[in-house]
Coordinates of C-alpha atoms and ligand atoms in Angstrom, one line a residue:
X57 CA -11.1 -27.7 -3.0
X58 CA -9.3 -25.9 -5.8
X59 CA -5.8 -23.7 -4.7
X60 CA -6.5 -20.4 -5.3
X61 CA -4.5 -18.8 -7.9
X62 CA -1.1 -16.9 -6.2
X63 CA -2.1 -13.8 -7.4
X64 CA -5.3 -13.5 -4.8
X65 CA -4.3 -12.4 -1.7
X66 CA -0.3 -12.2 -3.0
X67 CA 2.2 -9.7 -1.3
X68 CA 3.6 -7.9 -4.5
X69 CA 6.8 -5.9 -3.9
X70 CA 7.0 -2.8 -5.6
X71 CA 10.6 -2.2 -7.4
X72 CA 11.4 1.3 -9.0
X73 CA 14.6 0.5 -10.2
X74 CA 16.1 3.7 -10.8
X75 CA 16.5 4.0 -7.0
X76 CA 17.1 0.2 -6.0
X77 CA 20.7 -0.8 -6.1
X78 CA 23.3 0.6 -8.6
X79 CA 26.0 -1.8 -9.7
X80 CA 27.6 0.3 -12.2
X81 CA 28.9 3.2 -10.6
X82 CA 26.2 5.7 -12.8
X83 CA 23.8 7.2 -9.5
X84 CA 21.2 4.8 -11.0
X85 CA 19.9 1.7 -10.1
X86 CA 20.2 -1.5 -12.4
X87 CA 18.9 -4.7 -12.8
X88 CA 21.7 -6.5 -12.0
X89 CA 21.1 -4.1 -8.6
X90 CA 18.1 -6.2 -8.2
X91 CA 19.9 -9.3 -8.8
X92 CA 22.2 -8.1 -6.3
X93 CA 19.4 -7.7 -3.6
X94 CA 16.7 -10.5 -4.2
X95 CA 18.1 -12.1 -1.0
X96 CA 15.9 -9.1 1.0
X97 CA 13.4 -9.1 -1.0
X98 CA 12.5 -13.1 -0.1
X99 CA 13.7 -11.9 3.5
X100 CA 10.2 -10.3 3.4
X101 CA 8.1 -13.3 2.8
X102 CA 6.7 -11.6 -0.2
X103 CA 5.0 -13.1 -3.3
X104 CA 6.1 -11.5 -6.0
X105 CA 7.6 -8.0 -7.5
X106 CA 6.7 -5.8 -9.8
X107 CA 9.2 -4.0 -11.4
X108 CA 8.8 -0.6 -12.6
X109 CA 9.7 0.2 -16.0
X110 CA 13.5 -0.6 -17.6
X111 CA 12.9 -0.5 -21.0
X112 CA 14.5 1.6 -23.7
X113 CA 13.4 5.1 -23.2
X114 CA 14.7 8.5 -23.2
X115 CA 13.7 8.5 -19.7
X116 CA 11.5 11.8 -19.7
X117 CA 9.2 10.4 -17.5
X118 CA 11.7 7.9 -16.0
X119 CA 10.9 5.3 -18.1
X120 CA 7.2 5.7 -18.7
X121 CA 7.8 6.7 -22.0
X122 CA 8.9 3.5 -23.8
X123 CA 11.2 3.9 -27.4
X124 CA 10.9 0.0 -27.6
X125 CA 8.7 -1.8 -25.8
X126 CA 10.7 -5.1 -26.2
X127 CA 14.5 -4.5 -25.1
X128 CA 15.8 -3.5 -21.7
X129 CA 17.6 0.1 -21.0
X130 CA 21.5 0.2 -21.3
X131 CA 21.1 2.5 -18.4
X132 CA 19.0 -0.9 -16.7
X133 CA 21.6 -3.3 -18.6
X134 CA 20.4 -5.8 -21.1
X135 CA 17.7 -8.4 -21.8
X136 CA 20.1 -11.3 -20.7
X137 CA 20.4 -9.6 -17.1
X138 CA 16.6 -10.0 -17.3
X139 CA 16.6 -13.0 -17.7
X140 CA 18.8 -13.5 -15.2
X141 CA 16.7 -11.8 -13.0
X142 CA 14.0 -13.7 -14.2
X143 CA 16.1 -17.2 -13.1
X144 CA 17.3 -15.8 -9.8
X145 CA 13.8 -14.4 -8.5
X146 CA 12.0 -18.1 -9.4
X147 CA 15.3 -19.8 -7.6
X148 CA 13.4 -18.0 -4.6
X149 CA 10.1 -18.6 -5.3
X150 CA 9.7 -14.5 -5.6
X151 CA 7.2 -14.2 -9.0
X152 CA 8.0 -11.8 -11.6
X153 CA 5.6 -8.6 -12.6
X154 CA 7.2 -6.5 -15.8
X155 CA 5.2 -2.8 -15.8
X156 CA 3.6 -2.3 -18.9
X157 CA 2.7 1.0 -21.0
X158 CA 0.1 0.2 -23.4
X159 CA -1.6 3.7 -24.2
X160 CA 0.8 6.1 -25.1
X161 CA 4.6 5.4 -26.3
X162 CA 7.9 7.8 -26.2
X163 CA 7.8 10.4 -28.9
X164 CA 11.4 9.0 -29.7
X165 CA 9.5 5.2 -30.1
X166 CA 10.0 4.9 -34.2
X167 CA 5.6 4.3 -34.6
X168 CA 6.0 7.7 -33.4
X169 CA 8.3 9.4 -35.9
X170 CA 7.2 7.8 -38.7
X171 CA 3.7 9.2 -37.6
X172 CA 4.6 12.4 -37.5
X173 CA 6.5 12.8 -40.6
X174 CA 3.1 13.0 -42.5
X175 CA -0.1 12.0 -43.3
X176 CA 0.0 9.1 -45.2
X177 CA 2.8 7.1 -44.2
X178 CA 1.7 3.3 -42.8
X179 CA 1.8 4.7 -39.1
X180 CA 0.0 7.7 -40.2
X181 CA -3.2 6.3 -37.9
X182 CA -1.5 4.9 -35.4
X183 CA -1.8 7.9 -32.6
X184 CA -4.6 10.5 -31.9
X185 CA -3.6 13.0 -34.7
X186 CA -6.4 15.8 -35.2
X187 CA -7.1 19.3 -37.1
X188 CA -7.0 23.0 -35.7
X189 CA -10.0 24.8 -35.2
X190 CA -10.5 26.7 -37.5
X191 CA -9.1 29.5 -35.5
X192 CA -5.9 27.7 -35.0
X193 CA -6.1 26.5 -31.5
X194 CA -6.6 22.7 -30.3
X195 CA -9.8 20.2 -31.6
X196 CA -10.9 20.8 -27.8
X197 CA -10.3 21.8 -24.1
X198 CA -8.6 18.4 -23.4
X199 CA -5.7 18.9 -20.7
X200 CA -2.7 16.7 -19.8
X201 CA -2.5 15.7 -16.1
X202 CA 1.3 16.9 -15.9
X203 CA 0.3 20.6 -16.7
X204 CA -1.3 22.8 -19.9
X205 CA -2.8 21.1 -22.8
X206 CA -3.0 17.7 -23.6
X207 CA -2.0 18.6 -27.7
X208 CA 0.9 19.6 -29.3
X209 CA 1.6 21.0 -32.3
X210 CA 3.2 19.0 -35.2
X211 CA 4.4 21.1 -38.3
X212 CA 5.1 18.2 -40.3
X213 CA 1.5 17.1 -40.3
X214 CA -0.1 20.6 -40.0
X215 CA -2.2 19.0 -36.8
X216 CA -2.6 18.4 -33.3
X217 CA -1.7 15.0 -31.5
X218 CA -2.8 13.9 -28.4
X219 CA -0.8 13.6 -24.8
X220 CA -2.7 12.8 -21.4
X221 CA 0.9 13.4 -19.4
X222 CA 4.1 14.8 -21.1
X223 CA 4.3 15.9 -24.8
X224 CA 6.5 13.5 -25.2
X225 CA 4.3 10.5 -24.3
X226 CA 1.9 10.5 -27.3
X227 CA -1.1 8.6 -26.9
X228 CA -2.1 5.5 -29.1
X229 CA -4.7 5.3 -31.1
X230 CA -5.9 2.5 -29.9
X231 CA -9.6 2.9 -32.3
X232 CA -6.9 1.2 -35.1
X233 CA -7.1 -2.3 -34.5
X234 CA -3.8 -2.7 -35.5
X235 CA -2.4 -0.7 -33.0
X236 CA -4.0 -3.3 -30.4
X237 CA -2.4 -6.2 -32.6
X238 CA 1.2 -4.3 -32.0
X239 CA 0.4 -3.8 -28.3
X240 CA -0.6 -7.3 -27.5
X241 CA 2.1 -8.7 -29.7
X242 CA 4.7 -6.6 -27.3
X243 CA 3.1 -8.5 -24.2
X244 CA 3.2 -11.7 -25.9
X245 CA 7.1 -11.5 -26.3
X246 CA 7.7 -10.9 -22.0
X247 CA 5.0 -13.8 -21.6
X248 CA 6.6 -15.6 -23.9
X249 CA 9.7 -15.2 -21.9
X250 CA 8.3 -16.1 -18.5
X251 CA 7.3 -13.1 -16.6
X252 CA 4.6 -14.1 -14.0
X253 CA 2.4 -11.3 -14.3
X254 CA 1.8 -7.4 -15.6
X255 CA 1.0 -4.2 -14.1
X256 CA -0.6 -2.2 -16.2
X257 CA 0.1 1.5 -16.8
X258 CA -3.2 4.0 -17.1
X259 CA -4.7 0.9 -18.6
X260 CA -8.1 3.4 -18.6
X261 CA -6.3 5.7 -20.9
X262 CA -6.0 3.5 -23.8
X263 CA -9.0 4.7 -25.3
X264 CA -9.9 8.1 -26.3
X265 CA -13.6 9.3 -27.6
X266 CA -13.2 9.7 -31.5
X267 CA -15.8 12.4 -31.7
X268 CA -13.4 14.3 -29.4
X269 CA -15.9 16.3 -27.4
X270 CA -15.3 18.7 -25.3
X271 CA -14.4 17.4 -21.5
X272 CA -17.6 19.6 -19.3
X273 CA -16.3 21.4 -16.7
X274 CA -16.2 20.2 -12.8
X275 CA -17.3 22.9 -9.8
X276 CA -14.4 24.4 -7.7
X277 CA -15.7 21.8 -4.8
X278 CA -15.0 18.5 -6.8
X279 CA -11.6 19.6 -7.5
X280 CA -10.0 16.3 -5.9
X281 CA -8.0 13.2 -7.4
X282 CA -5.3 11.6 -7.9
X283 CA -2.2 13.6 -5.9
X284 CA -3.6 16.7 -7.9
X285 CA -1.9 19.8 -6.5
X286 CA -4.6 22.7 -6.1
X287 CA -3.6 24.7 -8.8
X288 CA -3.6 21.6 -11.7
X289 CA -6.2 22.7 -14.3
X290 CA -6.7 19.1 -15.1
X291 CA -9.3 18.7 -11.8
X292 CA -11.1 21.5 -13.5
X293 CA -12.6 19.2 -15.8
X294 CA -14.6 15.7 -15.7
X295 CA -12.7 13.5 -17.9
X296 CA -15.7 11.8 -20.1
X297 CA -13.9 11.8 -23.2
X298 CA -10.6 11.2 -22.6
X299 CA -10.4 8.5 -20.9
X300 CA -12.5 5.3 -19.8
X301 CA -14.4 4.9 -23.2
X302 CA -16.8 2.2 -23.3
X303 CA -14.7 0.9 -26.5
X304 CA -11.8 -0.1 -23.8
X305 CA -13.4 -3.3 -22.3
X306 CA -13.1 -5.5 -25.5
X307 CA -9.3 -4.4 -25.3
X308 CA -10.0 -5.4 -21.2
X309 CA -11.2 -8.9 -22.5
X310 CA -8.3 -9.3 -25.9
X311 CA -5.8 -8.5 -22.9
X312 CA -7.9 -11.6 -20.7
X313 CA -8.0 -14.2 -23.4
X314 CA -4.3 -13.6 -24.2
X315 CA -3.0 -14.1 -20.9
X316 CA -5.3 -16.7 -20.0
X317 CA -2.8 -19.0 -22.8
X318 CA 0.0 -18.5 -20.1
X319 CA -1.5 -20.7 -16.9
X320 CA -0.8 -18.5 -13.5
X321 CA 0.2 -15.2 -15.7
X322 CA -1.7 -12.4 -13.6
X323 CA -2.7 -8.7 -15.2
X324 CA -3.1 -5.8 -12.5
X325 CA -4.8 -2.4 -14.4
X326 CA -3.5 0.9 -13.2
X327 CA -7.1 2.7 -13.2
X328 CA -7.6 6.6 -12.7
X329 CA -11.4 7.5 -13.7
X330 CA -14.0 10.1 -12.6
X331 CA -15.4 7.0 -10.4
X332 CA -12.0 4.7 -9.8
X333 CA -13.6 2.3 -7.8
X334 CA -17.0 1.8 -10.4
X335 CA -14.2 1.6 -12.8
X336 CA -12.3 -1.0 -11.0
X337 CA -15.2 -3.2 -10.6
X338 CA -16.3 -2.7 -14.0
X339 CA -12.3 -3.6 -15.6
X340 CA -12.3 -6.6 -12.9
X341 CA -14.3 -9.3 -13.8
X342 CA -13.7 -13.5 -14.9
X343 CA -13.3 -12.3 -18.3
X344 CA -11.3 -8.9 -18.0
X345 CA -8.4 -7.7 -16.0
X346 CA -7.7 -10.1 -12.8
X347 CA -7.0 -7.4 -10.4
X348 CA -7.4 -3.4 -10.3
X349 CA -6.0 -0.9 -8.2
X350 CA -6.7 2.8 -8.1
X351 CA -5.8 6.0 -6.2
X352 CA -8.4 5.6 -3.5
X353 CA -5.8 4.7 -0.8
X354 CA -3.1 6.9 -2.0
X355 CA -4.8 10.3 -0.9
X356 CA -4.4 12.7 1.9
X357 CA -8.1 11.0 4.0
X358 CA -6.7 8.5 6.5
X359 CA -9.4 8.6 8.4
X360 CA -11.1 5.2 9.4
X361 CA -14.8 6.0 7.9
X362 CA -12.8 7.0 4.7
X363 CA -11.0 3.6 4.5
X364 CA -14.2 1.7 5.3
X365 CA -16.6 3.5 2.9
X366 CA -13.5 3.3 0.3
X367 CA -13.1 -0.3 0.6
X368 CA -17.7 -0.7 1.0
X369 CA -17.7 1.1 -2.2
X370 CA -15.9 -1.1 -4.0
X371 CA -16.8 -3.9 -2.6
X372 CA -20.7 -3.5 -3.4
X373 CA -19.9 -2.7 -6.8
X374 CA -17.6 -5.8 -7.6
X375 CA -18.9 -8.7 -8.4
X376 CA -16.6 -11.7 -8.9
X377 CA -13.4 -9.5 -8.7
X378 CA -10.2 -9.4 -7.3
X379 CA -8.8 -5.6 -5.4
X380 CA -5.7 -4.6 -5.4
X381 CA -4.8 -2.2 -2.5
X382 CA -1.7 0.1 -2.2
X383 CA -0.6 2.5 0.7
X384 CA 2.2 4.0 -1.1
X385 CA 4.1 3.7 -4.4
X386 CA 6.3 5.4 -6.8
X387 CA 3.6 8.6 -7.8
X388 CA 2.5 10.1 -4.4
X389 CA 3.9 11.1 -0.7
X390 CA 5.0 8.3 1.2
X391 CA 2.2 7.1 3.5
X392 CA 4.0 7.6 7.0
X393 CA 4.4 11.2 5.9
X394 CA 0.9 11.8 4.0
X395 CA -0.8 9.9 6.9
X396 CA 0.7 11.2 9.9
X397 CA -1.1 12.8 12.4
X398 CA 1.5 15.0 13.7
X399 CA 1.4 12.8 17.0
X400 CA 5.0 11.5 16.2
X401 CA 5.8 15.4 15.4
X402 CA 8.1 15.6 12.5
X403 CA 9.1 11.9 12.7
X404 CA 6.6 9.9 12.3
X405 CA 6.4 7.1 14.8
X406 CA 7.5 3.4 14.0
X407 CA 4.7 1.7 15.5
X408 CA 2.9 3.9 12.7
X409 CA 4.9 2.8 10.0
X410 CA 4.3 -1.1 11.4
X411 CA 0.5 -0.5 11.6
X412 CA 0.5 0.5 8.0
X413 CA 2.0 -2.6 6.9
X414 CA -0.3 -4.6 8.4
X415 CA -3.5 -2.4 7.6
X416 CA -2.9 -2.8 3.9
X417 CA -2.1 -6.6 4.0
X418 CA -5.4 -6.9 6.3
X419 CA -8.1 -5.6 3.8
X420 CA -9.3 -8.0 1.1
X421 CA -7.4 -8.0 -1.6
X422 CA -3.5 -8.2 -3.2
X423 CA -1.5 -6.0 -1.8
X424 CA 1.7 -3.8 -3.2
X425 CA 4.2 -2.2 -0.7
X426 CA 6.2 -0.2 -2.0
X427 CA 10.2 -0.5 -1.9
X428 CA 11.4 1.8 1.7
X429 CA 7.6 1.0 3.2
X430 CA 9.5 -1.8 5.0
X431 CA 11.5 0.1 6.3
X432 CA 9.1 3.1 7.4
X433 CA 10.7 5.5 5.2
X434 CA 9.1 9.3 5.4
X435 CA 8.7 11.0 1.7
X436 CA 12.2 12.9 1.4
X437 CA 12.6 16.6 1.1
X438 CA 13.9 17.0 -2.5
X439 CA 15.0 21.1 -2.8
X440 CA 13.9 22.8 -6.4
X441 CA 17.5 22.4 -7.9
X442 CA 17.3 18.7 -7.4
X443 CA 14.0 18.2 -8.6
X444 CA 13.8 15.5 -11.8
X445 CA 10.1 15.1 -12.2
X446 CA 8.8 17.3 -15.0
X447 CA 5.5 17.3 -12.8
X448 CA 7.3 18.4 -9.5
X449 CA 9.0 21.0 -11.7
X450 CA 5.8 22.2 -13.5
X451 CA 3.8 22.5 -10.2
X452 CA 6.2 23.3 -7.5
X453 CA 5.7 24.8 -4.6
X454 CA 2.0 23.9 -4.3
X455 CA 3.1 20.4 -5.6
X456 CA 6.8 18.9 -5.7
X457 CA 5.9 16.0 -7.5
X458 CA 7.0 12.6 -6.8
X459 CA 11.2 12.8 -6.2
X460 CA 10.6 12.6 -2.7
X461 CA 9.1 9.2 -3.0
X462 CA 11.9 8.3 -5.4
X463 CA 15.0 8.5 -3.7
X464 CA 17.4 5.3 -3.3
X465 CA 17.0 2.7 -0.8
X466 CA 19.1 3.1 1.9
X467 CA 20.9 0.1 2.3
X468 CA 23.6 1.4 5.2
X469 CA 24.4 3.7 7.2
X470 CA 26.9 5.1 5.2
X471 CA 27.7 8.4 3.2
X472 CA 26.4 6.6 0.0
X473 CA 23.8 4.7 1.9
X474 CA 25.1 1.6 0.1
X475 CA 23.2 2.8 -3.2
X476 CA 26.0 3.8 -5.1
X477 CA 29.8 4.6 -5.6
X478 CA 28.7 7.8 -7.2
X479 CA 26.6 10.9 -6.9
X480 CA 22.9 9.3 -6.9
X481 CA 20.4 10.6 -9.4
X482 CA 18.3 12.2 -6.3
X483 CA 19.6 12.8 -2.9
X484 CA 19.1 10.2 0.0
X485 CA 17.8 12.1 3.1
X486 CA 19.9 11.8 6.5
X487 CA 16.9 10.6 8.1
X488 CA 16.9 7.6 5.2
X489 CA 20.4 6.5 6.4
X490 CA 19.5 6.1 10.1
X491 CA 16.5 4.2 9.0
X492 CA 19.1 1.7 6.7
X493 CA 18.5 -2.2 5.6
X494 CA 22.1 -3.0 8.0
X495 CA 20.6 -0.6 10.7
X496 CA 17.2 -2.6 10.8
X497 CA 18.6 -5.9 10.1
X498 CA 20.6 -5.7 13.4
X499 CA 17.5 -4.6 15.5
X500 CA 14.6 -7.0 16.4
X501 CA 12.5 -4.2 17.3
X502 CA 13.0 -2.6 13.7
X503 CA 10.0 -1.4 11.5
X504 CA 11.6 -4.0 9.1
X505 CA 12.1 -6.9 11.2
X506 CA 8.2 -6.0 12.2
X507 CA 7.3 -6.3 8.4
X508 CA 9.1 -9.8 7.9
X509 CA 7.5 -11.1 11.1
X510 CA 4.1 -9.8 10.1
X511 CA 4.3 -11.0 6.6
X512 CA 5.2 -14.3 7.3
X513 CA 2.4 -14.8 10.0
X514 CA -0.4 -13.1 7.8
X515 CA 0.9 -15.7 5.1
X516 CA -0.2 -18.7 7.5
X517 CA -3.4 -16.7 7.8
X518 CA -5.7 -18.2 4.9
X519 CA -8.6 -15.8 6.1
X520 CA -6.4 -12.6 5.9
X521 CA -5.2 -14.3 2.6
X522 CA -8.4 -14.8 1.1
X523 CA -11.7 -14.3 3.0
X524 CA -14.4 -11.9 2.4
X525 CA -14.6 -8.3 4.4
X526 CA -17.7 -6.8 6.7
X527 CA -17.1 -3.5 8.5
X528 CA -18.3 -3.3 12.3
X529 CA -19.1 0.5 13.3
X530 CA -16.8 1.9 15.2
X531 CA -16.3 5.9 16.2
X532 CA -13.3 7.6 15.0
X533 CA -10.1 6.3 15.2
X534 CA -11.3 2.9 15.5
X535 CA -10.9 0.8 12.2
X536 CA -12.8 -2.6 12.6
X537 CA -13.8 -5.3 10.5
X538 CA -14.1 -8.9 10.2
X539 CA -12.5 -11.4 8.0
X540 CA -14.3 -14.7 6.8
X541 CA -12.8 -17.8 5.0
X542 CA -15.8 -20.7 5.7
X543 CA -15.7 -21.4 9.3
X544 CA -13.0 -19.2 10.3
X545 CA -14.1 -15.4 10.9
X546 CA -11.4 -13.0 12.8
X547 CA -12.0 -9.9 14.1
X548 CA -9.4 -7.0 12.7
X549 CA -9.2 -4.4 14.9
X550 CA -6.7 -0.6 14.8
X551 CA -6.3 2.4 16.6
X552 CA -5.4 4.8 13.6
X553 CA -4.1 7.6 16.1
X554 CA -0.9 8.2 18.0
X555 CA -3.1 7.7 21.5
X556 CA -4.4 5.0 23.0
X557 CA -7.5 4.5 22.9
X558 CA -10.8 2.3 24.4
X559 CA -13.5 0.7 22.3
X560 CA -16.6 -1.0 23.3
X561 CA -16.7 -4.4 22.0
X562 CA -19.9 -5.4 20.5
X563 CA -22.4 -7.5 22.4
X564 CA -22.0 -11.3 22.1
X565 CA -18.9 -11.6 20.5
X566 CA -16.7 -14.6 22.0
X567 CA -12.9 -13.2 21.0
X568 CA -10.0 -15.7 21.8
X569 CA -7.2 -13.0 20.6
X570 CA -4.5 -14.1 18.1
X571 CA -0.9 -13.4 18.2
X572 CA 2.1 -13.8 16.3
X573 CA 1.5 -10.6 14.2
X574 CA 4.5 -9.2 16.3
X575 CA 2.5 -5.9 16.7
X576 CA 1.7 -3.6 19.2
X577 CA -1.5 -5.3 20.7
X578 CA -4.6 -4.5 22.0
X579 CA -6.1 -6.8 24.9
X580 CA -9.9 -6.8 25.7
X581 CA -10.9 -6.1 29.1
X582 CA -14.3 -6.5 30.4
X583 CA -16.3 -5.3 27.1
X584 CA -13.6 -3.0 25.8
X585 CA -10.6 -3.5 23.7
X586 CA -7.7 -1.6 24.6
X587 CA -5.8 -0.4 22.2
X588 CA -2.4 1.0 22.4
X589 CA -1.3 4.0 20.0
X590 CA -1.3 2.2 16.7
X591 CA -2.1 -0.8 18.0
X592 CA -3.9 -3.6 16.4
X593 CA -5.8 -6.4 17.3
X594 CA -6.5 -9.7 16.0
X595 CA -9.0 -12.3 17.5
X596 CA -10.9 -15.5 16.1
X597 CA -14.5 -14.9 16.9
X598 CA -15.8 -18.6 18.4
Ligands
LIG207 C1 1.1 6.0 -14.4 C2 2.5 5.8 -13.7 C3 3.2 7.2 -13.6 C4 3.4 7.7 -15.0 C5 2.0 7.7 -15.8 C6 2.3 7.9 -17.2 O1 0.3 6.7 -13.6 O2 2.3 5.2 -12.4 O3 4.4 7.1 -12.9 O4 4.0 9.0 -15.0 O5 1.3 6.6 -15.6 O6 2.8 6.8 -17.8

């Protein structure tokens, strides 16, 4: 039989490195940080990482808006410490995923000014430039996701051009074919230098419809999505013509055939449609992207028949492709915060923060944790004057954007957590410190020594690795499936509340329970499992 490919079924470890480990003294993290710390990332038994963006950039949107796609950020350090990183991440058998921005670039990226400067220039054509009406106002009712309209004004031009976030993220044309030469050519020069694998930014964005129709508008009931506080004007609207043009799967399948030239190099699209999941099965296919992941776990909805009919939908839709799933990550609340359920009052519980771990790295699928879920971090309480994300800023109170899931790792217990010699960039919560890397380290019991254990014994696991997924009913809190891999089918069992609770088994099932996980454990008794609060269970079904 064939090894599957490390990338199905891989533990990726999500790095924002802003917030990881600063070795310069500046309040931001580095990549020699990362360097610095690699030691706990393979304590985790992970995969790989991906690491969120370092490249040159004027840092409006922390590094989402890229002014050369091919260097590294002084701020980061330079493209030898990458390699470096590259070296010393291999050393430990960790793989290597680089973040990548294909639709839109920095406004300060030179494509961009020399675009802007006029009309006919050789880059004139190379973002979404467009007329007034003829009443002065915008070519249509288009809106960007971080607030207001999605154009802005360019005197130099006389015209419009086109932002789905900041104004200062304009979006590639990517109708000019030789803006999709540039783009792959950028990718081409990080494979070229080794990097295992690619998450890709809004990869659904990188189209845009060229008749630029008007987006229809969506009923006050509909109003949902992606971390969308209330009051954002962009859920008024289905997005039909921004976004997820038809035109975008031959980019799906140029991206495909280019990294298939680089044996084991994996691609994993950001994706945020009107229909994620239909999207994600459509972008994940043999000759497209290898894996997806989307928004779908990353809302408020933890309850089980969400997470079942969430992970049903997409499975009926996908044919021979590969999920990604994600509990947390750099762009919403920190799951132990969104998903508590107020049983552990203020703090959420650890055995919550444990059960997490091991719900995401049960499902079918890759899986991305997200740097502090190890640890059971709660989102932090950023207060308005500390605020850095334009979007927190734009939105607050209703919204308060995504600082609190920024903040630096806490590494000790110390004043400066260990993150830095210096004032960090964003605060690092008291409740962070007592949670620390040394505090957890020292404690067998820890939400982190948890993780490691679990890890490791879901790694030895090929059925959690790799087998297929079939949901069992079960009433509410009860989340139940079963795993399949040939032979071997295991039955996946958690209590999603802070009780404990009793569930009938289903006839004719011959369970001989498996341990190891390290969890808090259910045991069968008669016909019912018991489940502790949060607990899980795990049985081979003979
Ligand atoms: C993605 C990133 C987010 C960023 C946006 C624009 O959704 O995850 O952090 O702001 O794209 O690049």
């Amino acid at each position: 039989m064939a090894t599957a490919p490390w990338w199905r079924g891989a533990v990726i470890y999500q790095i924002y490195p802003r917030s990881f480990l600063d070795t310069n003294g500046d309040g931001v993290g580095d990549l020699p940080g990362i360097i610095a710390r690699l030691d706990h990332v393979a304590s985790l038994g992970v995969d790989a990482i991906w690491v969120s963006p370092f490249f040159t950039s004027p840092m409006a949107d922390y590094g989402y808006d890229i002014a050369d796609f091919r260097d590294v950020d002084p701020l980061f350090g330079t493209l030898a410490d990458f390699d470096r990183l590259l070296a010393e991440a291999h050393a430990r058998g960790i793989r290597v995923m680089i973040d990548q921005v294909l639709s839109h670039s920095s406004d300060q990226h030179p494509w961009f000014t020399e675009s802007r400067a006029g009309r006919d220039n050789p880059r004139a054509d190379w973002y979404v430039w467009a007329d007034p009406k003829p009443d002065g106002t915008p070519p249509n009712n288009w809106l960007s996701i971080f607030g207001g309209g999605a154009w802005t004004w360019e005197p130099r031009r006389e015209q419009y051009y086109l932002h789905n976030f900041l104004s200062s993220q304009p979006q590639l044309n990517f109708h000019n074919p030789a803006v999709r030469t540039a783009m792959l050519d950028n990718l081409r020069f990080w494979l070229d230098r080794g990097v295992d694998g690619m998450r890709l930014d809004s990869i659904n964005f990188c189209f845009h419809d060229a008749q630029l129709r008007d987006n229809p508008a969506k009923p006050a009931h509909l109003r949902v999505g992606r971390g969308f506080s209330a009051d954002n004007p962009y859920a008024y609207q289905y997005h039909h013509y921004n976004n997820t043009q038809p035109e975008n799967l031959a980019l799906m399948e140029e991206l495909r055939a280019l990294f298939d030239r680089y044996p084991g190099a994996t691609t994993l699209g950001e994706i945020s449609s009107e229909d994620s999941l239909g999207t994600m099965a459509e972008y994940v296919t043999g000759k497209r992207l290898h894996m997806g992941y989307s928004f779908e776990l990353l809302v408020e909805d933890r309850s089980a028949a969400y997470i079942r009919q969430t992970v049903e939908n997409l499975e009926s839709r996908m044919s021979d492709g590969w999920p990604c799933w994600a509990l947390s990550n750099h762009d919403v609340q920190r799951a132990v915060t969104r998903w508590s359920d107020g049983t552990g009052g203020d703090a959420p519980t650890d055995d919550f923060a444990r059960q997490l771990v091991a719900l995401v790295c049960s499902l079918r699928g890759s899986v991305c944790l997200y740097q502090g879920e190890e640890l059971g971090l709660p989102e932090a309480d950023v207060p308005y004057e500390k605020l850095r994300d334009p979007y927190g800023i734009a939105f607050w109170p209703n919204f308060k954007g995504r600082d609190g899931c920024r903040t630096p790792m806490p590494w000790t217990g110390d004043a400066d957590a260990g993150f830095s010699p210096v004032e960090p960039w964003l605060p690092v919560p008291d409740a962070h410190r007592a949670r620390s890397v040394a505090a957890q380290d020292a404690d067998p019991d820890s939400v982190l020594n948890a993780a490691r254990r679990f890890l490791r014994w879901r790694s030895a696991q090929p059925v959690l690795v790799g087998g297929d997924i079939a949901f069992i009913d079960a009433p509410e809190p009860v989340l139940a499936f079963n795993r399949t891999l040939g032979d071997e089918r295991v039955l996946v069992v958690f209590n999603l509340s802070g009780a404990a609770v009793s569930w009938p088994l289903p006839a004719g099932m011959t369970l001989r329970a498996l341990d190891g996980h390290g969890l808090a454990a259910g045991a069968v008794d008669g016909g019912e499992l018991r489940l502790p609060p949060h607990g899980v269970f795990f049985a081979r079904i003979d």
